[in-house]
Amino acid sequence: MRALSDWFIVDFDDKRIQIRIVEPGTPSKTEILWKDIIRVCYKTGSFLESDEIFIFVKQRPESYLIPTEASGTTDLWGEIIERNLFDAKEALNAVLAEDHTVTCWPPPK
């Protein structure tokens, strides 16, 4: 079985995030513009589960899900924090939270 990082790939530049699925039979590519992001959530997994990043944009009610085991996700998480789309202190708390804890930025009103 191939590792998730072999077929789920995340790249970004100054304008967009690109999510590519290169699994045979189900290739796809999605782009998310930085300027369209309205909320980011981080969900901790358990010992055998990947943590997950959820990105919400203006144009759709559902989020984009990016498992932290995907290739490029560590750099993406750093860029999300650098762009102030997630508070740095809260990001540390989110990553260290108990299993299955969801932390969002900005926090719910």
Coordinates of C-alpha atoms in Angstrom, one line a residue:
M1 CA 0.0 0.0 0.0
R2 CA 1.4 3.4 -1.0
A3 CA 1.8 6.1 1.6
L4 CA -0.6 9.0 1.6
S5 CA 2.3 11.4 0.9
D6 CA 3.0 9.5 -2.4
W7 CA -0.4 10.4 -3.9
F8 CA -1.8 13.4 -2.0
I9 CA 0.3 16.4 -2.8
V10 CA -0.1 20.0 -1.6
D11 CA 1.8 22.9 -3.2
F12 CA 1.3 26.7 -2.9
D13 CA 2.6 29.9 -4.3
D14 CA 1.8 33.6 -3.5
K15 CA -1.7 33.4 -4.9
R16 CA -3.0 29.8 -4.4
I17 CA -2.9 26.4 -2.8
Q18 CA -2.9 23.5 -5.1
I19 CA -4.1 20.1 -4.0
R20 CA -3.3 17.2 -6.3
I21 CA -4.5 13.6 -6.0
V22 CA -2.3 11.4 -8.2
E23 CA -3.9 8.0 -7.2
P24 CA -4.4 5.9 -10.4
G25 CA -8.1 6.0 -11.5
T26 CA -9.0 9.1 -9.5
P27 CA -6.6 11.9 -10.4
S28 CA -7.8 15.4 -9.5
K29 CA -6.5 18.9 -8.9
T30 CA -8.0 21.6 -6.8
E31 CA -6.9 25.2 -6.3
I32 CA -7.7 27.4 -3.4
L33 CA -7.0 31.1 -3.6
W34 CA -5.4 32.6 -0.5
K35 CA -7.6 35.6 -0.7
D36 CA -10.8 33.5 -0.5
I37 CA -9.9 31.7 2.8
I38 CA -12.2 32.7 5.6
R39 CA -11.5 30.1 8.3
V40 CA -9.0 27.3 9.0
C41 CA -9.5 24.5 11.4
Y42 CA -7.1 21.9 12.7
K43 CA -8.3 18.5 14.0
T44 CA -6.0 16.2 15.9
G45 CA -6.1 12.5 15.0
S46 CA -5.2 9.6 17.2
F47 CA -2.0 7.5 17.3
L48 CA -3.1 5.7 14.1
E49 CA -4.9 8.6 12.4
S50 CA -3.6 11.7 10.6
D51 CA -4.3 15.1 11.9
E52 CA -6.4 17.2 9.5
I53 CA -6.5 20.7 8.2
F54 CA -9.9 22.1 7.1
I55 CA -9.9 25.2 4.9
F56 CA -13.1 27.2 4.4
V57 CA -13.6 29.6 1.6
K58 CA -16.2 32.3 0.7
Q59 CA -17.6 30.4 -2.3
R60 CA -18.8 27.2 -0.7
P61 CA -20.2 26.0 2.7
E62 CA -18.1 22.8 2.9
S63 CA -14.4 22.9 3.7
Y64 CA -11.4 21.4 1.9
L65 CA -9.8 18.6 3.9
I66 CA -6.0 18.2 3.9
P67 CA -4.5 15.3 5.9
T68 CA -1.3 16.3 7.6
E69 CA 0.4 13.2 6.2
A70 CA 0.0 14.7 2.6
S71 CA 3.2 15.8 0.9
G72 CA 3.8 19.5 1.4
T73 CA 1.5 19.9 4.4
T74 CA 4.2 21.0 6.9
D75 CA 5.2 23.9 4.7
L76 CA 1.5 24.7 4.1
W77 CA 0.8 24.9 7.8
G78 CA 3.7 27.2 8.3
E79 CA 2.5 29.4 5.5
I80 CA -1.1 29.5 6.9
I81 CA 0.4 30.8 10.2
E82 CA 2.7 33.2 8.4
R83 CA -0.3 34.7 6.5
N84 CA -2.1 35.1 9.8
L85 CA -4.8 32.7 8.8
F86 CA -4.3 30.9 12.0
D87 CA -2.9 32.4 15.2
A88 CA 0.6 31.0 16.0
K89 CA 0.0 30.4 19.7
E90 CA -3.4 28.7 18.9
A91 CA -1.6 26.6 16.2
L92 CA 0.7 25.2 18.8
N93 CA -2.1 24.5 21.2
A94 CA -4.1 22.9 18.3
V95 CA -1.3 20.5 17.3
L96 CA -0.7 19.5 21.0
A97 CA -4.4 19.1 21.8
E98 CA -6.1 15.8 22.9
D99 CA -7.1 13.4 20.1
H100 CA -10.1 14.5 17.9
T101 CA -10.0 18.1 19.2
V102 CA -11.0 20.7 16.6
T103 CA -9.5 24.2 16.8
C104 CA -10.6 26.9 14.4
W105 CA -9.3 30.4 13.5
P106 CA -10.8 32.7 13.7
P107 CA -12.7 31.2 16.6
P108 CA -16.5 30.9 16.4
K109 CA -18.3 34.1 17.5

